[in-house]
CSV table of C-alpha atoms in Angstrom, one decimal:
chain,number,residue,atom,x,y,z
A,993,MET,CA,0.0,0.0,0.0
A,994,LYS,CA,2.9,2.3,0.9
A,995,TYR,CA,4.4,1.8,-2.6
A,996,LEU,CA,1.1,2.3,-4.4
A,997,LEU,CA,0.7,5.6,-2.5
A,998,LEU,CA,4.2,6.7,-3.5
A,999,ILE,CA,3.6,5.9,-7.2
A,1000,ALA,CA,0.3,7.8,-7.1
A,1001,LEU,CA,2.0,10.9,-5.7
A,1002,LEU,CA,4.8,10.7,-8.3
A,1003,LEU,CA,2.3,10.4,-11.1
A,1004,ALA,CA,0.3,13.4,-9.8
A,1005,GLN,CA,3.5,15.5,-10.2
A,1006,LEU,CA,4.0,14.5,-13.9
A,1007,PRO,CA,2.9,17.1,-16.5
A,1008,VAL,CA,-0.3,16.2,-18.2
A,1009,CYS,CA,-0.5,16.5,-21.9
A,1010,ALA,CA,-3.7,18.3,-23.0
A,1011,GLN,CA,-6.0,16.5,-25.5
A,1012,LYS,CA,-5.7,18.5,-28.7
A,1013,ALA,CA,-9.0,19.5,-30.3
A,1014,SER,CA,-9.9,18.2,-33.8
A,1015,PHE,CA,-11.5,20.3,-36.5
A,1016,THR,CA,-12.8,20.0,-40.0
A,1017,ILE,CA,-11.6,22.9,-42.2
A,1018,ARG,CA,-14.1,24.6,-44.5
A,1019,THR,CA,-13.3,27.3,-47.0
A,1020,ILE,CA,-15.8,30.2,-47.3
A,1021,SER,CA,-16.5,31.6,-50.7
A,1022,LEU,CA,-16.1,35.4,-50.6
A,1023,PRO,CA,-17.4,38.1,-53.0
A,1024,PRO,CA,-14.6,39.6,-55.2
A,1025,GLU,CA,-14.6,42.9,-53.3
A,1026,ILE,CA,-13.8,41.1,-50.0
A,1027,ALA,CA,-11.5,38.5,-51.6
A,1028,ASP,CA,-9.3,41.3,-53.0
A,1029,LYS,CA,-5.9,40.8,-51.3
A,1030,ASN,CA,-5.4,44.6,-51.1
A,1031,ASN,CA,-7.8,44.7,-48.2
A,1032,GLN,CA,-5.0,43.2,-46.1
A,1033,PHE,CA,-7.3,42.0,-43.3
A,1034,SER,CA,-5.8,42.1,-39.9
A,1035,GLY,CA,-8.6,41.2,-37.5
A,1036,LEU,CA,-12.0,39.5,-37.0
A,1037,PHE,CA,-14.8,40.1,-34.5
A,1038,LEU,CA,-18.2,38.5,-34.1
A,1039,ARG,CA,-20.8,41.1,-33.4
A,1040,GLY,CA,-24.5,40.3,-33.3
A,1041,LYS,CA,-25.5,38.9,-36.7
A,1042,GLU,CA,-22.3,39.9,-38.4
A,1043,LEU,CA,-18.7,38.8,-38.7
A,1044,LEU,CA,-16.6,41.9,-38.9
A,1045,LEU,CA,-13.4,42.0,-41.0
A,1046,LEU,CA,-10.9,44.7,-40.3
A,1047,SER,CA,-8.7,46.1,-43.1
A,1048,GLU,CA,-5.3,47.3,-42.1
A,1049,SER,CA,-6.4,50.7,-43.6
A,1050,ARG,CA,-2.8,51.7,-44.6
A,1051,LEU,CA,-3.5,55.4,-45.2
A,1052,GLN,CA,0.1,56.0,-46.1
A,1053,ASP,CA,-0.5,53.7,-49.1
A,1054,ARG,CA,-3.7,55.6,-50.0
A,1055,ALA,CA,-5.8,52.6,-48.8
A,1056,GLU,CA,-9.4,53.2,-47.7
A,1057,ALA,CA,-10.1,53.2,-44.0
A,1058,LYS,CA,-12.8,50.5,-43.7
A,1059,MET,CA,-14.2,47.4,-42.2
A,1060,TYR,CA,-16.6,44.8,-43.7
A,1061,GLY,CA,-19.5,43.0,-42.0
A,1062,ILE,CA,-20.5,39.7,-43.4
A,1063,SER,CA,-24.0,38.3,-42.5
A,1064,LEU,CA,-23.7,35.3,-40.3
A,1065,GLY,CA,-26.9,34.0,-41.9
A,1066,SER,CA,-25.2,33.9,-45.3
A,1067,LEU,CA,-22.2,32.1,-43.7
A,1068,ASP,CA,-24.5,29.6,-42.1
A,1069,ASP,CA,-26.1,28.9,-45.5
A,1070,GLN,CA,-22.7,28.2,-47.0
A,1071,LEU,CA,-21.7,25.9,-44.2
A,1072,ALA,CA,-25.0,24.0,-44.6
A,1073,GLY,CA,-24.6,23.8,-48.4
A,1074,ARG,CA,-27.6,25.9,-49.1
A,1075,SER,CA,-25.8,28.8,-50.8
A,1076,THR,CA,-22.3,29.9,-52.1
A,1077,THR,CA,-23.0,33.7,-51.5
A,1078,ALA,CA,-21.8,35.8,-48.6
A,1079,THR,CA,-23.8,39.0,-48.2
A,1080,PHE,CA,-22.0,42.0,-46.7
A,1081,LYS,CA,-21.9,45.7,-46.0
A,1082,LYS,CA,-18.9,48.1,-45.8
A,1083,TYR,CA,-18.3,50.3,-42.8
A,1084,ARG,CA,-16.3,53.4,-43.6
A,1085,ILE,CA,-13.9,54.6,-40.8
A,1086,GLN,CA,-14.2,58.3,-40.4
A,1087,GLY,CA,-11.5,60.5,-38.7
A,1088,LEU,CA,-8.7,58.0,-38.8
A,1089,ASP,CA,-6.6,60.4,-40.9
A,1090,ARG,CA,-6.7,62.9,-38.1
A,1091,ILE,CA,-5.4,60.3,-35.6
A,1092,LYS,CA,-2.7,59.3,-38.1
A,1093,THR,CA,-1.6,63.0,-38.2
A,1094,ARG,CA,-1.4,63.1,-34.4
A,1095,ILE,CA,0.7,60.0,-34.3
A,1096,ASP,CA,3.1,61.0,-37.1
A,1097,SER,CA,3.5,64.5,-35.6
A,1098,ALA,CA,4.8,62.8,-32.4
A,1099,CYS,CA,7.4,61.0,-34.6
A,1100,GLN,CA,5.6,57.7,-34.1
A,1101,LEU,CA,4.9,56.5,-37.6
A,1102,TYR,CA,1.5,55.1,-38.4
A,1103,GLU,CA,1.5,51.8,-40.3
A,1104,GLY,CA,-2.0,50.4,-40.0
A,1105,LEU,CA,-4.9,49.0,-37.9
A,1106,GLU,CA,-4.1,45.6,-36.4
A,1107,GLY,CA,-6.3,44.5,-33.5
A,1108,LEU,CA,-10.1,44.8,-33.2
A,1109,THR,CA,-12.5,44.3,-30.4
A,1110,MET,CA,-15.9,45.8,-29.5
A,1111,ILE,CA,-17.8,46.8,-26.3
A,1112,GLY,CA,-21.4,47.6,-27.3
A,1113,ASN,CA,-21.2,50.0,-30.2
A,1114,ASP,CA,-17.6,51.1,-29.3
A,1115,ALA,CA,-15.0,49.7,-31.6
A,1116,TYR,CA,-11.5,49.5,-30.2
A,1117,PHE,CA,-8.5,49.2,-32.6
A,1118,THR,CA,-4.8,48.8,-32.0
A,1119,ILE,CA,-2.5,50.8,-34.3
A,1120,GLU,CA,0.8,49.4,-35.4
A,1121,THR,CA,3.7,51.8,-35.9
A,1122,ALA,CA,7.1,51.6,-37.7
A,1123,THR,CA,9.7,49.3,-36.0
A,1124,GLN,CA,11.7,52.3,-34.8
A,1125,SER,CA,8.7,53.9,-33.0
A,1126,ALA,CA,8.6,53.4,-29.3
A,1127,TYR,CA,4.8,53.2,-29.0
A,1128,CYS,CA,1.8,51.5,-30.5
A,1129,TYR,CA,-1.7,52.9,-29.8
A,1130,VAL,CA,-5.2,52.1,-28.8
A,1131,VAL,CA,-8.0,54.1,-30.5
A,1132,LYS,CA,-11.8,53.9,-30.5
A,1133,GLY,CA,-14.8,54.9,-32.6
A,1134,VAL,CA,-18.6,54.5,-32.6
A,1135,LEU,CA,-20.1,52.1,-35.0
A,1136,SER,CA,-23.4,53.1,-36.7
A,1137,GLU,CA,-25.3,50.5,-38.6
A,1138,GLU,CA,-27.7,53.1,-40.0
A,1139,SER,CA,-25.0,55.1,-41.7
A,1140,ALA,CA,-22.5,52.2,-42.1
A,1141,THR,CA,-19.8,54.2,-40.5
A,1142,ILE,CA,-17.3,54.1,-37.6
A,1143,THR,CA,-16.7,57.6,-36.3
A,1144,MET,CA,-13.4,57.8,-34.5
A,1145,ASP,CA,-13.0,59.7,-31.2
A,1146,THR,CA,-10.0,61.8,-32.1
A,1147,ASN,CA,-9.4,62.7,-28.4
A,1148,TYR,CA,-8.9,59.0,-27.4
A,1149,LEU,CA,-5.4,57.9,-28.0
A,1150,VAL,CA,-3.8,55.5,-25.5
A,1151,PRO,CA,-0.1,54.7,-26.0
A,1152,LEU,CA,1.2,51.2,-25.4
A,1153,ALA,CA,5.0,51.0,-24.9
A,1154,LYS,CA,6.6,48.4,-27.2
A,1155,PRO,CA,8.6,45.8,-25.2
A,1156,ALA,CA,12.2,45.9,-26.3
A,1157,LEU,CA,15.3,43.6,-26.4
A,1158,THR,CA,17.9,44.1,-23.7
A,1159,ASP,CA,20.0,46.3,-26.0
A,1160,GLY,CA,16.9,48.6,-26.4
A,1161,THR,CA,16.1,47.7,-30.0
A,1162,HIS,CA,12.6,46.8,-31.1
A,1163,ILE,CA,11.3,43.6,-32.7
A,1164,HIS,CA,11.0,44.0,-36.5
A,1165,ASN,CA,7.5,44.8,-37.6
A,1166,ALA,CA,5.9,43.9,-34.3
A,1167,GLY,CA,2.9,45.5,-32.6
A,1168,PHE,CA,0.0,44.7,-30.4
A,1169,GLU,CA,-1.9,42.6,-32.9
A,1170,ALA,CA,-4.2,40.7,-30.5
A,1171,ALA,CA,-7.0,42.5,-28.8
A,1172,THR,CA,-10.1,41.3,-26.9
A,1173,GLY,CA,-12.6,42.4,-24.3
A,1174,TYR,CA,-12.2,40.9,-20.8
A,1175,ASN,CA,-14.1,41.5,-17.6
A,1176,GLN,CA,-14.9,45.2,-18.1
A,1177,SER,CA,-11.5,45.8,-19.6
A,1178,LEU,CA,-9.5,45.3,-22.8
A,1179,LEU,CA,-6.6,42.9,-23.1
A,1180,PHE,CA,-3.8,43.4,-25.6
A,1181,LEU,CA,-1.0,40.9,-26.4
A,1182,PHE,CA,2.2,41.9,-28.1
A,1183,GLU,CA,3.2,40.0,-31.3
A,1184,TYR,CA,6.5,38.8,-29.8
A,1185,ASN,CA,6.6,37.1,-26.4
A,1186,TYR,CA,9.9,35.3,-26.3
A,1187,PHE,CA,12.1,37.8,-24.4
A,1188,THR,CA,14.6,36.3,-22.1
A,1189,HIS,CA,13.5,38.9,-19.6
A,1190,ASP,CA,9.9,39.9,-18.9
A,1191,ASN,CA,7.0,39.2,-21.3
A,1192,ILE,CA,3.9,41.3,-20.7
A,1193,ALA,CA,0.5,42.0,-22.0
A,1194,PHE,CA,-1.5,45.2,-21.3
A,1195,ARG,CA,-4.9,45.4,-19.6
A,1196,LEU,CA,-6.9,48.6,-20.0
A,1197,PRO,CA,-10.2,49.6,-18.3
A,1198,THR,CA,-12.9,50.3,-20.9
A,1199,ALA,CA,-13.5,53.6,-19.2
A,1200,ALA,CA,-9.9,54.6,-19.8
A,1201,VAL,CA,-9.1,58.2,-20.7
A,1202,ARG,CA,-6.0,59.7,-22.2
A,1203,ASN,CA,-4.1,59.9,-18.8
A,1204,ASP,CA,-4.8,56.3,-17.8
A,1205,VAL,CA,-1.8,53.9,-17.6
A,1206,PRO,CA,-2.4,50.4,-18.8
A,1207,GLN,CA,-1.8,47.6,-16.3
A,1208,TYR,CA,1.1,45.1,-17.0
A,1209,VAL,CA,0.1,41.4,-17.1
A,1210,PRO,CA,3.0,38.8,-17.1
A,1211,VAL,CA,2.9,36.3,-20.0
A,1212,GLN,CA,4.5,32.8,-19.9
A,1213,ARG,CA,7.3,32.8,-22.4
A,1214,LEU,CA,5.8,32.0,-25.8
A,1215,PRO,CA,7.4,31.2,-29.1
A,1216,PHE,CA,6.5,32.5,-32.6
A,1217,ARG,CA,4.0,35.3,-33.3
A,1218,ILE,CA,0.6,36.1,-31.7
A,1219,THR,CA,-1.6,37.6,-34.4
A,1220,ASP,CA,-5.1,37.6,-32.9
A,1221,LEU,CA,-6.9,36.6,-29.7
A,1222,VAL,CA,-10.5,35.8,-28.7
A,1223,TYR,CA,-12.0,35.6,-25.2
A,1224,GLU,CA,-13.8,32.2,-24.6
A,1225,GLY,CA,-15.1,32.9,-21.1
A,1226,LYS,CA,-14.0,31.7,-17.6
A,1227,ASN,CA,-10.6,33.4,-17.9
A,1228,ARG,CA,-9.7,31.4,-21.1
A,1229,PHE,CA,-8.7,32.7,-24.5
A,1230,THR,CA,-7.8,31.2,-27.9
A,1231,ALA,CA,-5.0,32.8,-30.0
A,1232,ILE,CA,-3.3,32.4,-33.4
A,1233,ASN,CA,0.4,31.3,-32.9
A,1234,TYR,CA,2.2,31.7,-36.2
A,1235,PHE,CA,5.8,31.5,-37.5
A,1236,TYR,CA,7.0,33.0,-40.8
A,1237,ASN,CA,10.2,31.6,-42.2
A,1238,GLY,CA,11.5,34.9,-43.7
A,1239,ASP,CA,15.0,36.1,-42.9
A,1240,GLU,CA,13.6,39.4,-41.5
A,1241,ASP,CA,11.7,37.4,-38.9
A,1242,SER,CA,14.8,35.5,-37.7
A,1243,VAL,CA,14.2,36.8,-34.1
A,1244,TYR,CA,11.2,34.4,-34.0
A,1245,ARG,CA,13.3,31.3,-34.6
A,1246,THR,CA,13.3,29.3,-31.4
A,1247,PRO,CA,16.7,27.7,-30.5
A,1248,SER,CA,17.0,23.9,-30.6
A,1249,PRO,CA,16.8,23.3,-26.9
A,1250,ASP,CA,13.2,24.6,-27.0
A,1251,PRO,CA,10.9,21.7,-27.9
A,1252,ASN,CA,8.9,24.1,-30.2
A,1253,ALA,CA,11.9,24.4,-32.5
A,1254,ARG,CA,11.1,21.1,-34.1
A,1255,PHE,CA,7.9,22.6,-35.6
A,1256,ILE,CA,9.7,25.2,-37.6
A,1257,ARG,CA,12.5,23.1,-39.0
A,1258,SER,CA,12.6,20.9,-42.1
A,1259,GLY,CA,16.1,19.5,-42.2
A,1260,SER,CA,18.5,22.5,-42.2
A,1261,ARG,CA,15.8,24.9,-43.4
A,1262,TYR,CA,13.0,26.8,-41.7
A,1263,GLN,CA,9.4,26.4,-42.6
A,1264,ASN,CA,6.2,28.3,-41.9
A,1265,TYR,CA,4.1,27.0,-39.0
A,1266,CYS,CA,0.7,27.8,-37.5
A,1267,ARG,CA,-1.4,26.5,-34.6
A,1268,LEU,CA,-4.2,27.7,-32.3
A,1269,ILE,CA,-3.2,27.9,-28.6
A,1270,SER,CA,-5.3,28.1,-25.5
A,1271,LEU,CA,-4.4,30.8,-22.9
A,1272,ARG,CA,-5.5,31.1,-19.3
A,1273,TYR,CA,-5.5,34.3,-17.2
A,1274,LYS,CA,-5.1,33.2,-13.6
A,1275,ARG,CA,-3.4,34.7,-10.5
A,1276,ASP,CA,-2.5,37.8,-12.5
A,1277,LYS,CA,-0.6,35.8,-15.1
A,1278,ILE,CA,-1.3,34.4,-18.6
A,1279,THR,CA,-0.2,30.9,-19.3
A,1280,TRP,CA,-0.7,28.8,-22.5
A,1281,LYS,CA,-0.9,25.3,-24.1
A,1282,PRO,CA,-1.3,24.0,-27.6
A,1283,LEU,CA,-4.8,23.5,-29.0
A,1284,PHE,CA,-4.8,22.7,-32.7
A,1285,GLU,CA,-2.1,22.5,-35.4
A,1286,LEU,CA,-3.2,23.5,-38.9
A,1287,PRO,CA,-2.7,21.0,-41.7
A,1288,ARG,CA,0.5,21.6,-43.8
A,1289,GLU,CA,-1.4,23.1,-46.8
A,1290,TYR,CA,-2.6,26.0,-44.6
A,1291,MET,CA,0.8,26.8,-43.0
A,1292,THR,CA,2.0,29.2,-45.7
A,1293,TYR,CA,-1.0,31.6,-45.2
A,1294,ASN,CA,-0.3,34.6,-42.9
A,1295,TRP,CA,-3.3,34.1,-40.6
A,1296,GLU,CA,-4.2,37.4,-38.9
A,1297,GLY,CA,-7.8,37.3,-37.8
A,1298,LEU,CA,-9.7,34.9,-35.4
A,1299,ALA,CA,-13.3,34.7,-34.2
A,1300,ALA,CA,-15.0,32.0,-32.2
A,1301,TYR,CA,-18.4,30.8,-33.6
A,1302,ARG,CA,-20.6,27.8,-32.6
A,1303,ASN,CA,-17.8,25.7,-31.0
A,1304,GLY,CA,-15.5,26.5,-33.9
A,1305,TYR,CA,-13.4,29.4,-35.3
A,1306,PHE,CA,-13.2,31.7,-38.3
A,1307,LEU,CA,-9.7,32.4,-39.6
A,1308,ILE,CA,-8.6,35.0,-42.2
A,1309,ASN,CA,-5.3,35.9,-43.7
A,1310,ASP,CA,-3.9,39.2,-44.9
A,1311,LYS,CA,-2.7,39.4,-48.5
A,1312,TYR,CA,0.0,36.8,-48.0
A,1313,GLY,CA,-0.7,33.2,-49.0
A,1314,PRO,CA,-0.8,30.8,-51.9
A,1315,SER,CA,-4.3,31.7,-52.9
A,1316,GLY,CA,-3.2,35.3,-53.8
A,1317,GLN,CA,-6.4,36.7,-52.1
A,1318,SER,CA,-8.2,37.0,-48.8
A,1319,THR,CA,-9.0,33.5,-47.6
A,1320,LEU,CA,-11.7,32.9,-44.9
A,1321,LEU,CA,-11.8,29.5,-43.2
A,1322,TYR,CA,-14.2,28.0,-40.7
A,1323,LEU,CA,-12.7,25.4,-38.4
A,1324,GLN,CA,-15.6,23.2,-37.4
A,1325,LYS,CA,-15.1,21.1,-34.3
A,1326,GLN,CA,-15.5,17.4,-34.9
């Protein structure tokens, strides 16, 4: 009996491997206007009866500031095989040019909209800036279904300090790409969370004003990129965890002692990799574990948007991927 007790205690201390979820992947047919790769979609959000698709709105490239809303009813029809059409509306974002001017005048160069979340009719966006800029930003606007517009509050501009390497340099092309609402606040994850020193997220009250300081939230060291995040309830989240094999992204290459390194190597070469991970916010810290690895044929897409729907997920890429267009997937749980 004594030995059985000892064995039981030892087994209780061993790490438990989580059962990975299994999904069937469905491709959604998109209208040409939405499938155009120049939209460069960077975020998804499920609101009421619509799936919202956020364009990067790269004003410096003369892109239109906009967001699309696809009817969930038309998506349900596609998934049920009743139709191949997705009905949609376009929301024009008004006043973003004035916010860009404020950011640029502070020598923090605007590059585009990245993260999206909503509280009621208030749409919150994260703005990515050029690599050398010290800050990214949170901005907000009010969505009107009647006028199909989002009117930006040009007085609301909350800076988020970019985490830096120990030599003070910033991670190439990295910003706060992941945004979600959480317990009367907003949660923002940085794209890179593999610092040898502290890794942090920011939490911001929804009633924040310009002088409010976001709260630091420690994050368990995490390889590869985080490109979007969705709250699932009960302090749990799901996120896109993506690796791109380009030379400019060499900082994301995990060293061989890390068990995650095997996912991004093919012999002596690096390869793209993408999975969904599950995160938990408990005792003032965020931890994570793997959830679902995408099949190899979907690894070369740059997945940037995630939304949870009916026990599954919508995923969308920006302009990068073998399809040469915006590609919307639905991951249907088996």
